[in-house]
Amino acid sequence: MIRAAITGVASYVPKRVITNFDLEKMVDTNDEWIVSRTGIKERRVAAEGEASSDMSVSAVTKLLAETGTKAEEIDAIIVATVTPDMLFPSTAALIQEKIGAVNAWGYDLSGACSGFLFALKSGSSLIQTGSKKVIVVGVDTMSSILDYTDRNTCILFGDGGGAVLLEPTEDENFGMIDDILRIDGSGADALHMKAGGSRKPATHATVDAREHYIYQDGRSVFKRASNDMANVSAEILEKNNLKAEDVGIFIPHQANKRIIDVAARKAGFKDEQVLLNIDKYGNTTAGTLPLGLDEVVRNGRIKDGDLVLFAAFGAGYTWGSILLRYGPSKKG
Ligand code: UT7
């Protein structure tokens, strides 16, 4: 059986840091509230004019160099993002042009905080139907849709992302094993951007009403996220006859440390098995999972063949989990 294997990962975050203390000067908030309610201490913010395709190109260029992959070998580029450079053309097309992937096709995918999982599943399906090299990107420039006068949302999010290279393997010690992925549109009211789409195109009035920013009913999302991300993480382990101790690393979406703690507890993970970098980056939406994977691969917390469990929850609602064995990593 052919499986998609992750043979490399790279990520990118912008240089500029905004700390909780910086935010104290912008809205009525404080470091103690943000840290205790979310676990976030600082987040990265894109430079003026730096967009999702730019951050992606930085990550993908590094990925290609480190895996010894030529841009012309890439069959497809899938980009999970809710902050594309433009509504069209796709961010995938912009990345394709900038890196010179002359033989690739590709597309953007809107799955919010679960976007990287959905893109990984899509990329895996392409590998299983004959593609040889697929780039999967999870990236968001959340600062472009954040209202820095709204303390309910502006403290939560940051910019960044990462990319993985998928290649086929027949070796059972590597690659995608299982996934549980879900959407539930009844969550649309709780987390969305009101204007700028076909429902409510941009007008002076929509801009004046600040409707091109994120709207979130935090408490409703918190309840569902805690419940569903915990359940799906436990469910995929049970479905695969695995115990938490079999897993090398649990990489949950980084929206709130309290949500992560609930999921980790329910699935039975010890602290050292859980990737936590929300303190440094906040919630980068589709970026959190590849950023997390890159961190654990680079600092040696996992090695080739280790079991990785991803889990996420986000706007839609969208949620799910993916279980895989990392590697075999390619060195360029
Ligand atoms: O990744 C996409 C999915 N998103 C999520 O998973 C996020 C889910 N939601 C959350 O993480 C949490 O709901 C938040 C972090 C957004 C909020 O935490 P909370 O514990 O649910 O707080 P709350 O909304 O119930 O607000 C508690 C209090 C309120 O004041 P009152 O009404 O009790 O007087 C808020 O007005 O905290 C106030 N508050 C703040 N205070 C200081 C809200 N935001 C802030 C703030 N600084 N930034």
Tab-separated table of C-alpha atoms and ligand atoms in Angstrom:
chain	number	residue	atom	x	y	z
A	1	MET	CA	0.000	0.000	0.000
A	2	ILE	CA	1.292	3.448	-0.904
A	3	ARG	CA	1.230	5.994	1.902
A	4	ALA	CA	2.158	9.663	1.975
A	5	ALA	CA	5.281	10.252	4.077
A	6	ILE	CA	6.454	13.589	5.437
A	7	THR	CA	10.065	13.703	4.264
A	8	GLY	CA	10.805	17.273	5.356
A	9	VAL	CA	9.422	20.282	7.186
A	10	ALA	CA	10.354	23.959	7.421
A	11	SER	CA	8.682	27.015	8.870
A	12	TYR	CA	8.820	30.780	8.994
A	13	VAL	CA	7.731	33.477	11.428
A	14	PRO	CA	8.166	37.204	10.874
A	15	LYS	CA	10.846	39.000	12.903
A	16	ARG	CA	8.604	41.584	14.566
A	17	VAL	CA	7.424	40.602	18.053
A	18	ILE	CA	4.385	42.062	19.823
A	19	THR	CA	4.379	41.239	23.541
A	20	ASN	CA	1.453	41.332	25.931
A	21	PHE	CA	3.028	44.490	27.371
A	22	ASP	CA	2.883	46.103	23.916
A	23	LEU	CA	-0.819	45.199	23.725
A	24	GLU	CA	-1.419	46.779	27.148
A	25	LYS	CA	-0.626	50.090	25.451
A	26	MET	CA	-3.123	49.438	22.638
A	27	VAL	CA	-6.239	47.980	24.360
A	28	ASP	CA	-7.641	47.557	27.877
A	29	THR	CA	-5.851	44.319	28.735
A	30	ASN	CA	-2.913	43.092	30.794
A	31	ASP	CA	-0.187	40.464	30.676
A	32	GLU	CA	-1.564	38.571	33.679
A	33	TRP	CA	-5.024	38.176	32.073
A	34	ILE	CA	-3.628	37.064	28.713
A	35	VAL	CA	-1.142	34.560	30.168
A	36	SER	CA	-3.596	33.046	32.648
A	37	ARG	CA	-6.518	32.828	30.169
A	38	THR	CA	-4.592	31.775	27.057
A	39	GLY	CA	-0.919	30.939	27.754
A	40	ILE	CA	0.232	33.548	25.208
A	41	LYS	CA	3.154	35.862	26.045
A	42	GLU	CA	4.037	37.223	22.619
A	43	ARG	CA	3.232	36.778	18.955
A	44	ARG	CA	4.891	37.599	15.619
A	45	VAL	CA	3.524	40.178	13.193
A	46	ALA	CA	4.305	40.437	9.486
A	47	ALA	CA	6.256	43.408	8.165
A	48	GLU	CA	4.447	46.066	6.159
A	49	GLY	CA	3.547	44.473	2.813
A	50	GLU	CA	4.568	40.951	3.916
A	51	ALA	CA	1.784	38.564	2.903
A	52	SER	CA	0.981	34.863	3.261
A	53	SER	CA	2.714	33.912	-0.007
A	54	ASP	CA	5.921	35.664	1.142
A	55	MET	CA	6.003	33.758	4.423
A	56	SER	CA	5.221	30.532	2.548
A	57	VAL	CA	8.010	31.107	0.047
A	58	SER	CA	10.499	31.538	2.896
A	59	ALA	CA	9.422	28.217	4.410
A	60	VAL	CA	9.183	26.343	1.096
A	61	THR	CA	12.566	27.609	-0.159
A	62	LYS	CA	14.186	26.290	3.028
A	63	LEU	CA	12.264	23.016	2.691
A	64	LEU	CA	13.445	22.470	-0.882
A	65	ALA	CA	17.063	23.256	-0.005
A	66	GLU	CA	17.089	21.011	3.056
A	67	THR	CA	15.473	18.053	1.287
A	68	GLY	CA	17.503	18.460	-1.899
A	69	THR	CA	14.337	18.941	-3.953
A	70	LYS	CA	14.246	20.904	-7.206
A	71	ALA	CA	11.259	23.212	-7.670
A	72	GLU	CA	10.507	21.627	-11.060
A	73	GLU	CA	10.042	18.224	-9.387
A	74	ILE	CA	7.001	19.425	-7.429
A	75	ASP	CA	3.701	18.000	-8.663
A	76	ALA	CA	1.333	20.029	-6.505
A	77	ILE	CA	1.165	22.830	-3.935
A	78	ILE	CA	-1.725	22.914	-1.479
A	79	VAL	CA	-2.047	25.965	0.760
A	80	ALA	CA	-4.243	26.023	3.855
A	81	THR	CA	-5.019	29.632	4.747
A	82	VAL	CA	-7.838	32.023	5.610
A	83	THR	CA	-5.633	34.984	4.779
A	84	PRO	CA	-4.644	34.498	1.124
A	85	ASP	CA	-2.746	37.393	-0.483
A	86	MET	CA	-5.884	38.010	-2.549
A	87	LEU	CA	-9.244	36.264	-2.943
A	88	PHE	CA	-7.874	35.160	-6.304
A	89	PRO	CA	-5.544	34.056	-7.767
A	90	SER	CA	-4.701	31.389	-5.223
A	91	THR	CA	-1.762	31.752	-2.862
A	92	ALA	CA	-0.610	28.394	-4.276
A	93	ALA	CA	-0.261	30.007	-7.718
A	94	LEU	CA	1.723	32.922	-6.287
A	95	ILE	CA	4.062	30.532	-4.471
A	96	GLN	CA	4.423	28.407	-7.623
A	97	GLU	CA	5.577	31.409	-9.591
A	98	LYS	CA	7.963	32.707	-6.947
A	99	ILE	CA	9.734	29.370	-6.444
A	100	GLY	CA	9.647	28.323	-10.127
A	101	ALA	CA	7.639	25.123	-9.679
A	102	VAL	CA	6.983	24.969	-13.419
A	103	ASN	CA	5.399	21.501	-13.424
A	104	ALA	CA	3.061	21.997	-10.464
A	105	TRP	CA	-0.650	22.550	-10.103
A	106	GLY	CA	-2.280	23.491	-6.832
A	107	TYR	CA	-4.927	25.290	-4.884
A	108	ASP	CA	-5.836	27.031	-1.633
A	109	LEU	CA	-7.996	25.382	0.968
A	110	SER	CA	-10.091	27.165	3.588
A	111	GLY	CA	-10.239	25.119	6.767
A	112	ALA	CA	-9.280	27.822	9.280
A	113	CYS	CA	-7.396	26.356	12.260
A	114	SER	CA	-7.921	22.810	10.947
A	115	GLY	CA	-6.767	23.832	7.458
A	116	PHE	CA	-3.378	22.158	7.681
A	117	LEU	CA	-5.018	18.829	8.590
A	118	PHE	CA	-7.416	19.107	5.669
A	119	ALA	CA	-4.530	20.016	3.332
A	120	LEU	CA	-2.434	17.116	4.632
A	121	LYS	CA	-5.300	14.721	3.903
A	122	SER	CA	-5.705	16.223	0.418
A	123	GLY	CA	-1.983	15.960	-0.267
A	124	SER	CA	-1.955	12.402	0.995
A	125	SER	CA	-4.773	11.512	-1.418
A	126	LEU	CA	-2.764	12.995	-4.300
A	127	ILE	CA	0.218	10.848	-3.320
A	128	GLN	CA	-1.971	7.759	-3.179
A	129	THR	CA	-3.231	8.486	-6.694
A	130	GLY	CA	0.213	8.867	-8.238
A	131	SER	CA	1.753	12.239	-7.360
A	132	LYS	CA	5.400	11.978	-6.325
A	133	LYS	CA	6.129	15.274	-4.559
A	134	VAL	CA	3.447	17.414	-2.973
A	135	ILE	CA	4.077	20.553	-0.912
A	136	VAL	CA	1.526	21.218	1.826
A	137	VAL	CA	1.585	24.677	3.397
A	138	GLY	CA	-0.260	25.969	6.472
A	139	VAL	CA	0.072	29.736	6.777
A	140	ASP	CA	-1.796	32.764	8.047
A	141	THR	CA	-1.217	36.482	8.261
A	142	MET	CA	-3.764	36.995	11.005
A	143	SER	CA	-2.607	40.575	11.615
A	144	SER	CA	-4.231	41.461	8.275
A	145	ILE	CA	-7.719	40.640	9.630
A	146	LEU	CA	-7.284	41.612	13.292
A	147	ASP	CA	-8.931	44.640	14.845
A	148	TYR	CA	-6.250	46.051	17.154
A	149	THR	CA	-8.965	47.947	19.043
A	150	ASP	CA	-10.815	44.712	19.977
A	151	ARG	CA	-9.285	43.109	23.064
A	152	ASN	CA	-11.425	39.989	22.583
A	153	THR	CA	-9.486	38.975	19.485
A	154	CYS	CA	-6.310	41.011	18.938
A	155	ILE	CA	-4.480	39.392	21.851
A	156	LEU	CA	-5.024	35.873	20.529
A	157	PHE	CA	-3.513	35.683	17.075
A	158	GLY	CA	-0.148	35.952	15.334
A	159	ASP	CA	1.449	35.451	11.918
A	160	GLY	CA	3.490	32.535	10.609
A	161	GLY	CA	3.398	29.173	8.939
A	162	GLY	CA	5.232	26.193	7.615
A	163	ALA	CA	5.416	23.600	4.887
A	164	VAL	CA	5.971	19.872	4.557
A	165	LEU	CA	7.080	17.738	1.633
A	166	LEU	CA	4.946	14.650	0.993
A	167	GLU	CA	6.362	11.713	-0.946
A	168	PRO	CA	5.154	8.125	-1.462
A	169	THR	CA	6.407	5.280	0.703
A	170	GLU	CA	5.587	1.586	0.929
A	171	ASP	CA	7.492	1.255	4.204
A	172	GLU	CA	5.057	0.717	7.100
A	173	ASN	CA	7.421	2.486	9.480
A	174	PHE	CA	6.609	5.856	7.914
A	175	GLY	CA	3.723	7.937	6.664
A	176	MET	CA	0.083	8.748	7.214
A	177	ILE	CA	-1.833	6.171	9.235
A	178	ASP	CA	-5.299	7.516	9.958
A	179	ASP	CA	-7.438	10.640	10.135
A	180	ILE	CA	-10.726	11.784	11.606
A	181	LEU	CA	-11.849	15.075	10.027
A	182	ARG	CA	-15.102	16.967	10.532
A	183	ILE	CA	-16.953	20.176	9.623
A	184	ASP	CA	-20.101	21.623	11.209
A	185	GLY	CA	-21.415	24.842	9.678
A	186	SER	CA	-23.646	25.543	12.668
A	187	GLY	CA	-20.520	27.140	14.140
A	188	ALA	CA	-20.413	29.886	11.502
A	189	ASP	CA	-22.168	32.418	13.737
A	190	ALA	CA	-19.534	32.067	16.466
A	191	LEU	CA	-16.401	32.706	14.420
A	192	HIS	CA	-16.301	34.518	11.103
A	193	MET	CA	-15.483	37.633	9.094
A	194	LYS	CA	-18.695	39.465	8.302
A	195	ALA	CA	-17.833	41.311	5.080
A	196	GLY	CA	-15.610	41.060	2.041
A	197	GLY	CA	-17.206	37.886	0.644
A	198	SER	CA	-20.115	37.358	-1.751
A	199	ARG	CA	-22.652	37.614	1.104
A	200	LYS	CA	-21.582	41.152	1.927
A	201	PRO	CA	-19.098	42.606	-0.548
A	202	ALA	CA	-16.758	45.347	0.648
A	203	THR	CA	-18.265	48.841	0.704
A	204	HIS	CA	-17.424	52.024	2.568
A	205	ALA	CA	-20.161	51.075	5.044
A	206	THR	CA	-18.686	47.629	5.763
A	207	VAL	CA	-15.252	49.140	6.285
A	208	ASP	CA	-16.679	51.825	8.591
A	209	ALA	CA	-18.450	49.086	10.576
A	210	ARG	CA	-15.102	47.232	10.977
A	211	GLU	CA	-16.590	44.133	9.375
A	212	HIS	CA	-13.373	43.007	7.660
A	213	TYR	CA	-11.958	41.804	10.925
A	214	ILE	CA	-12.349	38.553	12.851
A	215	TYR	CA	-15.499	38.239	14.906
A	216	GLN	CA	-15.426	35.590	17.655
A	217	ASP	CA	-17.803	34.558	20.405
A	218	GLY	CA	-14.924	33.239	22.509
A	219	ARG	CA	-16.921	31.373	25.131
A	220	SER	CA	-18.975	29.347	22.611
A	221	VAL	CA	-15.881	28.450	20.608
A	222	PHE	CA	-13.990	27.565	23.788
A	223	LYS	CA	-16.637	25.043	24.871
A	224	ARG	CA	-16.768	23.273	21.514
A	225	ALA	CA	-12.992	23.393	20.984
A	226	SER	CA	-12.247	21.874	24.394
A	227	ASN	CA	-14.787	19.131	23.895
A	228	ASP	CA	-14.220	18.227	20.252
A	229	MET	CA	-10.427	18.446	20.129
A	230	ALA	CA	-10.188	16.285	23.257
A	231	ASN	CA	-12.667	13.707	21.955
A	232	VAL	CA	-11.128	13.407	18.503
A	233	SER	CA	-7.624	12.981	19.962
A	234	ALA	CA	-8.758	10.184	22.264
A	235	GLU	CA	-10.917	8.625	19.512
A	236	ILE	CA	-8.142	8.244	16.946
A	237	LEU	CA	-5.869	6.561	19.513
A	238	GLU	CA	-8.601	4.131	20.491
A	239	LYS	CA	-9.491	3.434	16.850
A	240	ASN	CA	-5.864	2.473	16.192
A	241	ASN	CA	-5.432	0.431	19.406
A	242	LEU	CA	-2.826	2.868	20.665
A	243	LYS	CA	-2.143	4.285	24.107
A	244	ALA	CA	-0.875	7.791	24.738
A	245	GLU	CA	2.549	6.426	25.726
A	246	ASP	CA	2.985	4.944	22.206
A	247	VAL	CA	2.960	8.446	20.708
A	248	GLY	CA	6.200	10.409	20.311
A	249	ILE	CA	4.602	13.820	20.219
A	250	PHE	CA	1.097	15.281	20.431
A	251	ILE	CA	0.897	18.464	18.348
A	252	PRO	CA	-2.385	20.249	19.119
A	253	HIS	CA	-3.582	23.457	17.480
A	254	GLN	CA	-2.337	26.386	19.577
A	255	ALA	CA	-5.467	28.475	20.268
A	256	ASN	CA	-5.515	28.403	24.049
A	257	LYS	CA	-3.336	26.540	26.562
A	258	ARG	CA	-6.438	25.636	28.551
A	259	ILE	CA	-7.974	23.897	25.495
A	260	ILE	CA	-4.689	22.040	24.899
A	261	ASP	CA	-4.555	20.924	28.540
A	262	VAL	CA	-8.075	19.464	28.320
A	263	ALA	CA	-7.224	17.528	25.139
A	264	ALA	CA	-3.879	16.286	26.488
A	265	ARG	CA	-5.490	15.128	29.740
A	266	LYS	CA	-8.369	13.337	28.013
A	267	ALA	CA	-6.034	11.490	25.639
A	268	GLY	CA	-3.672	10.647	28.518
A	269	PHE	CA	-0.545	12.543	27.435
A	270	LYS	CA	2.211	13.577	29.827
A	271	ASP	CA	3.425	17.192	29.579
A	272	GLU	CA	6.679	16.171	27.891
A	273	GLN	CA	4.697	14.567	25.030
A	274	VAL	CA	2.808	17.769	24.208
A	275	LEU	CA	4.082	20.482	21.883
A	276	LEU	CA	3.367	23.871	23.378
A	277	ASN	CA	4.643	27.036	21.710
A	278	ILE	CA	1.572	29.253	22.053
A	279	ASP	CA	3.586	31.411	24.492
A	280	LYS	CA	5.877	32.494	21.615
A	281	TYR	CA	3.536	32.649	18.626
A	282	GLY	CA	-0.096	32.832	19.771
A	283	ASN	CA	-2.640	31.366	17.386
A	284	THR	CA	-1.316	31.409	13.808
A	285	THR	CA	-4.468	29.567	12.575
A	286	ALA	CA	-3.357	27.213	9.731
A	287	GLY	CA	0.251	27.850	10.723
A	288	THR	CA	0.305	26.276	14.188
A	289	LEU	CA	0.666	22.604	13.215
A	290	PRO	CA	3.550	22.883	10.711
A	291	LEU	CA	5.258	25.374	13.045
A	292	GLY	CA	4.948	22.843	15.842
A	293	LEU	CA	6.179	19.944	13.715
A	294	ASP	CA	9.189	21.929	12.543
A	295	GLU	CA	10.075	22.783	16.140
A	296	VAL	CA	9.995	19.181	17.402
A	297	VAL	CA	11.939	17.850	14.397
A	298	ARG	CA	14.637	20.538	14.685
A	299	ASN	CA	15.132	20.237	18.412
A	300	GLY	CA	15.261	16.446	18.225
A	301	ARG	CA	12.126	15.812	20.303
A	302	ILE	CA	11.091	13.319	17.608
A	303	LYS	CA	13.014	11.198	15.161
A	304	ASP	CA	12.159	9.290	11.996
A	305	GLY	CA	9.518	6.642	12.577
A	306	ASP	CA	8.060	8.238	15.734
A	307	LEU	CA	4.288	8.488	16.014
A	308	VAL	CA	2.935	12.028	15.685
A	309	LEU	CA	-0.632	12.935	16.612
A	310	PHE	CA	-2.024	16.200	15.265
A	311	ALA	CA	-5.332	17.664	16.475
A	312	ALA	CA	-7.095	20.921	15.686
A	313	PHE	CA	-10.321	22.863	16.075
A	314	GLY	CA	-11.364	26.064	14.341
A	315	ALA	CA	-13.842	28.216	12.443
A	316	GLY	CA	-16.574	26.464	10.524
A	317	TYR	CA	-16.617	24.674	12.848
A	318	THR	CA	-13.804	22.461	11.586
A	319	TRP	CA	-11.895	19.903	13.613
A	320	GLY	CA	-10.040	16.649	13.459
A	321	SER	CA	-6.944	14.601	14.100
A	322	ILE	CA	-4.283	12.930	11.985
A	323	LEU	CA	-1.988	10.131	13.092
A	324	LEU	CA	1.258	9.446	11.248
A	325	ARG	CA	4.810	8.220	11.570
A	326	TYR	CA	7.301	10.985	10.791
A	327	GLY	CA	9.903	10.586	8.053
A	328	PRO	CA	11.939	9.167	6.424
A	329	SER	CA	13.476	12.632	6.484
A	330	LYS	CA	15.490	13.592	3.441
A	331	LYS	CA	18.726	15.521	3.698
A	332	GLY	CA	19.645	17.620	0.700
B	1	UT7	O1	-8.434	28.918	16.813
B	1	UT7	C1	-9.745	29.216	16.530
B	1	UT7	C2	-10.604	28.752	17.613
B	1	UT7	N1	-10.579	29.702	18.692
B	1	UT7	C3	-10.469	29.305	19.936
B	1	UT7	O2	-10.288	28.132	20.182
B	1	UT7	C4	-10.599	30.326	21.016
B	1	UT7	C5	-11.594	29.854	22.039
B	1	UT7	N2	-11.880	30.815	23.097
B	1	UT7	C6	-10.950	31.182	24.007
B	1	UT7	O3	-9.804	30.797	23.944
B	1	UT7	C7	-11.413	32.024	25.183
B	1	UT7	O4	-12.812	32.074	25.185
B	1	UT7	C8	-10.845	33.470	25.165
B	1	UT7	C9	-9.374	33.435	25.470
B	1	UT7	C10	-11.133	34.123	23.828
B	1	UT7	C11	-11.522	34.271	26.284
B	1	UT7	O5	-11.313	33.635	27.537
B	1	UT7	P1	-12.533	33.359	28.513
B	1	UT7	O6	-11.985	32.743	29.729
B	1	UT7	O7	-13.581	32.603	27.739
B	1	UT7	O8	-12.992	34.817	28.862
B	1	UT7	P2	-14.413	35.475	28.615
B	1	UT7	O9	-14.635	35.739	27.180
B	1	UT7	O10	-15.438	34.687	29.369
B	1	UT7	O11	-14.201	36.862	29.346
B	1	UT7	C12	-13.988	36.949	30.755
B	1	UT7	C13	-13.816	38.408	31.121
B	1	UT7	C14	-14.890	39.303	30.534
B	1	UT7	O12	-15.205	40.289	31.460
B	1	UT7	P3	-16.530	40.154	32.379
B	1	UT7	O13	-17.657	40.069	31.386
B	1	UT7	O14	-16.344	38.886	33.151
B	1	UT7	O15	-16.493	41.388	33.182
B	1	UT7	C15	-14.210	39.934	29.332
B	1	UT7	O16	-14.756	41.185	28.989
B	1	UT7	O17	-12.566	38.907	30.605
B	1	UT7	C16	-12.796	40.083	29.823
B	1	UT7	N3	-11.833	40.122	28.744
B	1	UT7	C17	-10.591	40.634	28.888
B	1	UT7	N4	-9.956	41.183	29.929
B	1	UT7	C18	-8.683	41.594	29.756
B	1	UT7	C19	-11.977	39.686	27.481
B	1	UT7	N5	-10.833	39.878	26.781
B	1	UT7	C20	-9.971	40.471	27.632
B	1	UT7	C21	-8.640	40.918	27.512
B	1	UT7	N6	-8.047	41.465	28.593
B	1	UT7	N7	-7.942	40.797	26.356
